Coordinates of C-alpha atoms in Angstrom, one line a residue:
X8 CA 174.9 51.7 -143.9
X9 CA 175.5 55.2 -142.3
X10 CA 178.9 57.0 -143.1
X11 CA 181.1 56.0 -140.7
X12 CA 181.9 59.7 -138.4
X13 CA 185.0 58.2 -136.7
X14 CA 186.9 57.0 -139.8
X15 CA 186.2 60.2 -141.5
X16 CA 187.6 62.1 -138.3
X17 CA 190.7 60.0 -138.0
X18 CA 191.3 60.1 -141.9
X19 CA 191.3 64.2 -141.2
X20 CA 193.5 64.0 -138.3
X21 CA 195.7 62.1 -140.1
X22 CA 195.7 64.6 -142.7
X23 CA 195.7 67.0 -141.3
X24 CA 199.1 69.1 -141.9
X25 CA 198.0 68.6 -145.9
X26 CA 194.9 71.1 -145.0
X27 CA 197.0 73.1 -143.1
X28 CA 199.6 73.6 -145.7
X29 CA 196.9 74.7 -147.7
X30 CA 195.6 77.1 -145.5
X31 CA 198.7 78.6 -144.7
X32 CA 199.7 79.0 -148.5
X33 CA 196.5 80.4 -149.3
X34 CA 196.7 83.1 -146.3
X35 CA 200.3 84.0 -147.4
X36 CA 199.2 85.0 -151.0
X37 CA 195.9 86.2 -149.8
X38 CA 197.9 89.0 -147.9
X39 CA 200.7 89.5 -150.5
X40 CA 197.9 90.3 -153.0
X41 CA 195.8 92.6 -150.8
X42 CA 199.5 94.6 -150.5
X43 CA 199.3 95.3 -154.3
X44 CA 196.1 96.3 -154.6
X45 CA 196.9 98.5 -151.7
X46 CA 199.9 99.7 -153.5
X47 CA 198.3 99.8 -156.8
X48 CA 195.1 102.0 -154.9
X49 CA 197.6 104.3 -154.0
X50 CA 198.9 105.3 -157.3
X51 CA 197.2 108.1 -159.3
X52 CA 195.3 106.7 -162.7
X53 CA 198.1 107.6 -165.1
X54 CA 200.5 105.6 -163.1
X55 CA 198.3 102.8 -162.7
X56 CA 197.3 102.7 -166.3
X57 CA 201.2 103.2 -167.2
X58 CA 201.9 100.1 -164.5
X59 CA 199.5 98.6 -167.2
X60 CA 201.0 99.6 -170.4
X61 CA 203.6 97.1 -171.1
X62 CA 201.5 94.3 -171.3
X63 CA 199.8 94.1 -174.9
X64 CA 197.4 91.4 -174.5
X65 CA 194.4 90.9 -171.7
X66 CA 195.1 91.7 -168.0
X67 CA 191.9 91.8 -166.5
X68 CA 190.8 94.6 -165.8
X69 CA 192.0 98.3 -166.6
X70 CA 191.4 100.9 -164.5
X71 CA 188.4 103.9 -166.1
X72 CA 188.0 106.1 -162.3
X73 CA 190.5 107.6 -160.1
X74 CA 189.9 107.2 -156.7
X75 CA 191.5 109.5 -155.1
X76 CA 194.0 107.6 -151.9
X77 CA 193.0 110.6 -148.9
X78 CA 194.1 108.3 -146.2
X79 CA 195.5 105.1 -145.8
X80 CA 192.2 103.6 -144.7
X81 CA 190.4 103.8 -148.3
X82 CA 192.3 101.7 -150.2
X83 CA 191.1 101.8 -153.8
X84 CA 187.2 101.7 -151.9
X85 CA 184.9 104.5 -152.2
X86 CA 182.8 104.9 -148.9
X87 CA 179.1 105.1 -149.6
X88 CA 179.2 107.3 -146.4
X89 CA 179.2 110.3 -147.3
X90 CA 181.4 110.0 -150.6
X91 CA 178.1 109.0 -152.9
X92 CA 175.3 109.1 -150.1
X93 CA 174.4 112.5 -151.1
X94 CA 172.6 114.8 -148.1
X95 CA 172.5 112.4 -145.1
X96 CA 173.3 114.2 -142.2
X97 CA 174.8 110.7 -140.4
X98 CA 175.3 107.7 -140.4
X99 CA 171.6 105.3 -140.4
X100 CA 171.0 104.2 -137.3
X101 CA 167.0 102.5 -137.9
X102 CA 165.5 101.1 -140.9
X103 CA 163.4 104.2 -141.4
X104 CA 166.1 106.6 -141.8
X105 CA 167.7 103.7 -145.2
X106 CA 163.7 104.3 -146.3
X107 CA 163.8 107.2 -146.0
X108 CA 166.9 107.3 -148.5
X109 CA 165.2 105.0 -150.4
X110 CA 161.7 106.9 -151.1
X111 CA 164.1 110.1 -151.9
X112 CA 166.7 108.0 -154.5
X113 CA 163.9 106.2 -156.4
X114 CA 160.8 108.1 -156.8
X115 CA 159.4 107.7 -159.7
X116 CA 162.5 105.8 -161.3
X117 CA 161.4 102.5 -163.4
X118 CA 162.9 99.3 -162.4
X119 CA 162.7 96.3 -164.9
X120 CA 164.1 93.3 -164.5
X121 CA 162.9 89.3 -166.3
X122 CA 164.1 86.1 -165.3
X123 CA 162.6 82.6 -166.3
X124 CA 161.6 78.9 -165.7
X125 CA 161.6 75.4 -167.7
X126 CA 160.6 71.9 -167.7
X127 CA 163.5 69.9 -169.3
X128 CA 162.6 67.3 -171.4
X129 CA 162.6 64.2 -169.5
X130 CA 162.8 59.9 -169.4
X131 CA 158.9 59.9 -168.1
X132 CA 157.3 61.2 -171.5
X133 CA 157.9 59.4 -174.5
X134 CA 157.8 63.3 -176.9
X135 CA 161.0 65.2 -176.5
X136 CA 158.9 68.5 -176.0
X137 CA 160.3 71.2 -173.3
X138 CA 157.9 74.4 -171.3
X139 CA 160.0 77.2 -171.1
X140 CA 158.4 80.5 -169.3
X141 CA 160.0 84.2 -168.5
X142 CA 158.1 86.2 -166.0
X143 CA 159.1 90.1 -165.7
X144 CA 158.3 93.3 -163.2
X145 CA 158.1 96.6 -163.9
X146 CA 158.0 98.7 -160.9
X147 CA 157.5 102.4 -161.2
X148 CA 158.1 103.6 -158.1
X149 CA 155.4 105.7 -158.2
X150 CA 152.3 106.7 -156.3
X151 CA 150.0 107.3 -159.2
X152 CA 151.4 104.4 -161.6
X153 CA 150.9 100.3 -160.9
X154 CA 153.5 98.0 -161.2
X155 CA 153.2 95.3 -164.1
X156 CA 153.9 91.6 -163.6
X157 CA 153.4 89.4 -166.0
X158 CA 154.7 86.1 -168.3
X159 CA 155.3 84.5 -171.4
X160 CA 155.4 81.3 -172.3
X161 CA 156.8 79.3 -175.2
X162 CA 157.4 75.3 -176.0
X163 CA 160.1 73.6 -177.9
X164 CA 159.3 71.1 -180.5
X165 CA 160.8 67.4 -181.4
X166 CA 162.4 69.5 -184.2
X167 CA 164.4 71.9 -181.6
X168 CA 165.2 68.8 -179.4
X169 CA 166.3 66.3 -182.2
X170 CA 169.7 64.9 -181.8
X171 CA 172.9 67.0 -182.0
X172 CA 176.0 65.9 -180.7
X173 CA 177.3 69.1 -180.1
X174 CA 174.4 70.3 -177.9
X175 CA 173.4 68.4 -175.2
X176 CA 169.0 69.1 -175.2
X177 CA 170.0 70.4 -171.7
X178 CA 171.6 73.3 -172.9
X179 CA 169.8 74.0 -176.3
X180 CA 166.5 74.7 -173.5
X181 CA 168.8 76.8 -171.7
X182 CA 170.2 78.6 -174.5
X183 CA 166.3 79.3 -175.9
X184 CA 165.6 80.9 -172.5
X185 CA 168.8 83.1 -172.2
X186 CA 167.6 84.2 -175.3
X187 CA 164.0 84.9 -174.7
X188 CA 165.0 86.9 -171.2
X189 CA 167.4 88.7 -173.7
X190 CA 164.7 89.2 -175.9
X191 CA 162.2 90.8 -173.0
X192 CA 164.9 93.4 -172.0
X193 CA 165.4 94.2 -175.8
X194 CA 161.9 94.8 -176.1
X195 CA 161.0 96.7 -173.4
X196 CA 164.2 98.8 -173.8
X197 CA 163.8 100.0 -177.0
X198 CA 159.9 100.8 -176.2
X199 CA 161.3 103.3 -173.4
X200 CA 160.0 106.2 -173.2
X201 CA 162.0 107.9 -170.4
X202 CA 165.4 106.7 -170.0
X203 CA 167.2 108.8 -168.0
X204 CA 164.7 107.7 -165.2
X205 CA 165.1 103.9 -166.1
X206 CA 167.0 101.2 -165.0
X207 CA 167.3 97.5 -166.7
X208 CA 168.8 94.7 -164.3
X209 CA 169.8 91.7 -165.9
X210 CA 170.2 88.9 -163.7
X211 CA 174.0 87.3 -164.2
X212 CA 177.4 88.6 -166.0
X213 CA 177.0 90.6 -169.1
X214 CA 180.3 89.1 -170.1
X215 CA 179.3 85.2 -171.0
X216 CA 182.5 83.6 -170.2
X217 CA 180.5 80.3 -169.3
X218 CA 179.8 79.8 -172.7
X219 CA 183.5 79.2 -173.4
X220 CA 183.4 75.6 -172.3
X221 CA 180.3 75.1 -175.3
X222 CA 181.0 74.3 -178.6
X223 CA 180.8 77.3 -181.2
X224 CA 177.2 77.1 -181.7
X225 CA 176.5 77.8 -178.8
X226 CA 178.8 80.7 -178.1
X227 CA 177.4 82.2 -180.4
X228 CA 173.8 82.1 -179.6
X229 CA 174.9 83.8 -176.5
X230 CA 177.3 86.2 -177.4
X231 CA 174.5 87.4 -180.6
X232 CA 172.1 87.4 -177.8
X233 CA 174.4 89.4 -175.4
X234 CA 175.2 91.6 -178.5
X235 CA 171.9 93.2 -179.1
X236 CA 171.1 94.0 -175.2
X237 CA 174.1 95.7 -175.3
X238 CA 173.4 97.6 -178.2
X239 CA 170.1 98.7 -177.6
X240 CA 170.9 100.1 -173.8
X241 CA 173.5 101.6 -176.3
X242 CA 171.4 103.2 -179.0
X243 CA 168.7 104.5 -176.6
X244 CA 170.8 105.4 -173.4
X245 CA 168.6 103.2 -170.7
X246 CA 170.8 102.0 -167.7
X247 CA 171.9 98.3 -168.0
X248 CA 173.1 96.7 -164.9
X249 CA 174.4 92.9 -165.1
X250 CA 173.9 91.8 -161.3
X251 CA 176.4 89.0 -159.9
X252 CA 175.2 88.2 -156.9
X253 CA 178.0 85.7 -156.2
X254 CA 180.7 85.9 -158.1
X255 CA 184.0 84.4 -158.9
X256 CA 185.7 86.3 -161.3
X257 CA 189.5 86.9 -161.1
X258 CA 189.7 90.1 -163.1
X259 CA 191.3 92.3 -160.2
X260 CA 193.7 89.6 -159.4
X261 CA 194.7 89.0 -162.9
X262 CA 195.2 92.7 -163.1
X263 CA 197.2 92.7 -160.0
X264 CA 199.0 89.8 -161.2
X265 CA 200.1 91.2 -163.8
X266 CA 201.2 94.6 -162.7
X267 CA 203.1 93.2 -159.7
X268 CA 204.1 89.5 -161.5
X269 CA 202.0 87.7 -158.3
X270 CA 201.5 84.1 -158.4
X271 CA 198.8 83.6 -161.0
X272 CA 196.1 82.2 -158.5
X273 CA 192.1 81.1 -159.1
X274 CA 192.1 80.4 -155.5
X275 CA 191.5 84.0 -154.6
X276 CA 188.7 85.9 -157.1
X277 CA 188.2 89.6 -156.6
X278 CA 185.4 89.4 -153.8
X279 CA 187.2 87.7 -151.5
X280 CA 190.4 90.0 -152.3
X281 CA 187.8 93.3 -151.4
X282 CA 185.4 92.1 -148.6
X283 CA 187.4 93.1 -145.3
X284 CA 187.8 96.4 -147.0
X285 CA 184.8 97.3 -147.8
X286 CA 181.4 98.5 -145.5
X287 CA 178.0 98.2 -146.6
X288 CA 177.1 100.6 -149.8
X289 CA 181.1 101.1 -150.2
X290 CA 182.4 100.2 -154.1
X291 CA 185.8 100.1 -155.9
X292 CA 186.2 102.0 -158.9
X293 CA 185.0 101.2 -162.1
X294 CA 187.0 99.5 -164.5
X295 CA 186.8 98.2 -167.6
X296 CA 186.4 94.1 -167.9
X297 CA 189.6 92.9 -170.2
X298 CA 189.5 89.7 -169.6
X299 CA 190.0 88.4 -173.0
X300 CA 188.6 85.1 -174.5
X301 CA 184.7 85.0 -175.0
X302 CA 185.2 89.0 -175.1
X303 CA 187.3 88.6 -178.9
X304 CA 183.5 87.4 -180.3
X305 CA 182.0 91.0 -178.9
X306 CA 183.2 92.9 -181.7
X307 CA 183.1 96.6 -181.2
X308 CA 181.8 95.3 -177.6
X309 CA 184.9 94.1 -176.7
X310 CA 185.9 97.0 -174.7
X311 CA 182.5 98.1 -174.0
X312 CA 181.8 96.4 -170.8
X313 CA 182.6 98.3 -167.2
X314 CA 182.4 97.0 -163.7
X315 CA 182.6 98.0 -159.8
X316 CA 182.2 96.0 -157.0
X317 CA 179.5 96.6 -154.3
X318 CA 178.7 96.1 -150.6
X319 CA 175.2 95.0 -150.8
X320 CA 175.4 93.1 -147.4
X321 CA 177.3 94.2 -144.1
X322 CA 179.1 90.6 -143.5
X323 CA 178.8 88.8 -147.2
X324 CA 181.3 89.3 -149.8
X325 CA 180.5 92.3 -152.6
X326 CA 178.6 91.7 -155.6
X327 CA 179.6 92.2 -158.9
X328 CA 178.1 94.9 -161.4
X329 CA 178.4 94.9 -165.0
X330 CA 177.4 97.6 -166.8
X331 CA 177.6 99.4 -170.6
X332 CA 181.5 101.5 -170.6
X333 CA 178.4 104.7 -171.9
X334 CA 177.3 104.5 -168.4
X335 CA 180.0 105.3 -166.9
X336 CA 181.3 107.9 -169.6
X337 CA 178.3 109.7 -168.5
X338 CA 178.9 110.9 -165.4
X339 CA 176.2 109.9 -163.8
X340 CA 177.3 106.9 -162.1
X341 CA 176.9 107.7 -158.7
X342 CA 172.9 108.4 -159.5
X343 CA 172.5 104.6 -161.1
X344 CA 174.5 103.0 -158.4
X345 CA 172.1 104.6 -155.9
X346 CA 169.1 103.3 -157.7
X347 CA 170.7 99.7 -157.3
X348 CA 171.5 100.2 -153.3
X349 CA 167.9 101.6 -153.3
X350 CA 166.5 98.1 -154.9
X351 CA 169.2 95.8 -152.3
X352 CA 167.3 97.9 -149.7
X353 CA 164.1 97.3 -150.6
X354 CA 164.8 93.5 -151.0
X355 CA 166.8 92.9 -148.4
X356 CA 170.1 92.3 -149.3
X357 CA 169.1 91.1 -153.1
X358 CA 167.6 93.7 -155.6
X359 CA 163.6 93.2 -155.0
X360 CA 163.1 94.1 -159.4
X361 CA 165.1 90.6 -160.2
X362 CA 163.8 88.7 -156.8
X363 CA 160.4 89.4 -157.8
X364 CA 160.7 88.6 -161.4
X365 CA 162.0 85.5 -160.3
X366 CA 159.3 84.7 -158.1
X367 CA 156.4 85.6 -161.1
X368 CA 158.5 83.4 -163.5
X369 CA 159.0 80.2 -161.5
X370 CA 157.4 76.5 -162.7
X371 CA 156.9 74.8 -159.5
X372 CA 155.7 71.0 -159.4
X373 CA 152.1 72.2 -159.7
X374 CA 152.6 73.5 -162.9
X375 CA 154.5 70.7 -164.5
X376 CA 151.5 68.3 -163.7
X377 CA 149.2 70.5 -164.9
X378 CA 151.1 71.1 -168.0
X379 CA 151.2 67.1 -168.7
X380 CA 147.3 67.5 -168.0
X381 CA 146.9 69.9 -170.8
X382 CA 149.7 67.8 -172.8
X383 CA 147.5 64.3 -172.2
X384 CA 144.4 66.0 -173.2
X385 CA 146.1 67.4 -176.5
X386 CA 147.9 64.6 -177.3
X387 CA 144.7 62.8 -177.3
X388 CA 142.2 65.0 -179.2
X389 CA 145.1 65.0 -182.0
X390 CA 145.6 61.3 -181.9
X391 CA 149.3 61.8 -181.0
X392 CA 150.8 58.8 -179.6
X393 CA 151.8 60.0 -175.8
X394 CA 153.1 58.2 -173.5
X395 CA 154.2 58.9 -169.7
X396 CA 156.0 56.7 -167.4
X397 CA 154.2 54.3 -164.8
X398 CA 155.3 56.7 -161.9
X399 CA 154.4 59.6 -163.7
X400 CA 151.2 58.3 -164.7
X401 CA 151.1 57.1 -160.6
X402 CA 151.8 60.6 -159.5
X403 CA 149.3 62.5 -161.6
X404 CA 146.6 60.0 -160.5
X405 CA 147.9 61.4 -156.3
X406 CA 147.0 64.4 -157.4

């Protein structure tokens, strides 16, 4: 039967003052935390670093810029316009004035970005055997040089799949393709050959705090992996940009928490605490992440990793950016934050490097029945027993 629309309308109405409580309480800290980081804005970067100092362990974030608090309306946000647009004479009024900007920012400036693909092992074949593929783009801005697409694919074996408690198969194919993006961006960093006009987007948090719900294994198959990206943008100085498009984290909030002893709260992360302040192109400062936990495995990484928050879109909340601490030490932050705004212009509202990576490494449901084709025929030439489930077999016969 269909859900029944009138009981779940009279089960809201009569619970309706629990929502409302919620609401309410969620408003009332809402606003009592955007007063502190209001407050905390306002203070120069000794004193906030001093408002800091007491506490010994992790508070979330620590403040590495100064924004300097010239009125009341920039609260701790830097305006793109004109703080960091460089020499626009106003405000862009059409797309082909932001293209403009565009052509200007990112001529002949490299763009790389990988992503990937699998098919999981599964109930319809009877080999536990997984297709894992990571598809990249290189895009030289650049009238005389081609951009490069391209893929690699590999396979896991019964042998990588076989039974371990500790690690679901699930995540043991998702921790080989973490590490074969990782791998990509290793490689193509450390074969740059101009990286002050280079910048590497990887797609997600260079922090890995999902990995703290794995077992140990696992954590530290990420965090190694995380390790050597981080070491090479180190070693040869090519821009490294983590890209959050959606974000949750609370390290703002912890930081305000525990500067102004707030209500610890994971109701409110840092991009909803910054939207209604910020305009499109606008950032906070940068800070450094000290958020503690999977961070103690980073080693001399631990305090490595800076972040800002950015208005990619004019009504969505900010996206996070992650970033090597070098980047920042080297003063030319505005330039790479640029190249990034450039990209979200170019793609839209989403950085067109790490959307069209996506796009090149995607396995659609074509490709998985042609990889069972090529699977069958192998299988059989080798006299490997294979076999696939009635409505698999029924579905590759359709097509």
């Amino acid at each position: 039967m269909p859900v029944s629309t009138s009981q779940i309308k009279a089960l809201l109405d009569q619970k309706r003052a629990a929502f409302s409580a919620f609401s309410r309480a969620k408003f009332e800290l809402l606003h009592a935390y955007h007063r502190a980081w209001a407050e905390f804005a306002a203070l120069t970067h000794s004193q906030q670093l001093a408002q800091l100092d007491h506490h010994s362990g992790p508070v979330g974030a620590r403040p590495l810029e100064a924004i300097a608090a010239d009125t009341e309306a920039n609260k701790g946000i830097l305006p793109f316009f004109f703080a960091e647009s460089g020499p626009v004479g106003d405000r862009w009024t059409n797309r082909e004035q932001s293209a403009q900007w565009v052509q200007t920012v990112l001529e002949d400036i490299t763009t790389f970005a990988v992503d990937g693909s699998q098919i999981a092992p599964g109930k319809d074949i009877s080999i536990p055997i997984a297709l894992l593929q990571i598809g990249w783009f290189e895009n030289p801005h650049s009238a005389t040089r081609p951009y490069q697409k391209d893929v690699r694919v590999d396979l896991m074996t019964p042998a990588d799949l076989g039974p371990n408690p500790a690690q679901p198969v699930e995540r043991r194919v998702n921790i080989r393709r973490f590490q074969m993006e990782v791998a990509r961006l290793v490689e193509y960093i450390n074969a740059c050959q101009e990286p002050e006009r280079t910048l590497v987007f990887f797609d997600g948090a260079l922090v890995v705090t999902f990995a703290e719900a794995f077992d140990q294994e696992s954590q530290t198959a990420y965090v190694q992996s995380m390790l050597s990206l981080l070491e090479a943008s180190d070693r040869k100085r090519v821009p490294l940009v983590g890209y959050v498009d959606t974000s949750y984290a609370h390290d703002l909030t912890g930081m305000l928490h525990h500067a102004y002893g707030l209500e610890a709260t994971e109701g409110i992360h840092d991009a909803q605490l910054l939207a209604r302040l910020m305009d499109w192109g606008d950032r906070t400062a940068v800070f450094q992440c000290d958020r503690g936990g999977i961070l103690d495995q980073y080693d001399r990484y631990g305090d490595q990793i800076a972040f800002t928050y950015l208005k990619t879109t004019r009504d969505g909340y900010p996206v996070r950016l992650e970033m090597p601490r070098w980047m920042w030490e080297s003063g030319q932050i505005t330039q790479y934050l640029n190249w990034v705004r450039g990209e979200v212009i170019i793609g839209g509202g989403y950085p067109y490097s790490i959307e069209t990576a996506d796009q090149t490494a995607v396995l659609q449901g074509q490709d998985k029945h042609l990889f069972l084709r090529v699977l069958q025929d192998w299988a059989e030439r080798e006299e490997i027993n294979l076999r696939l489930s009635r409505k698999m077999v029924s579905k590759q016969r359709r097509r």
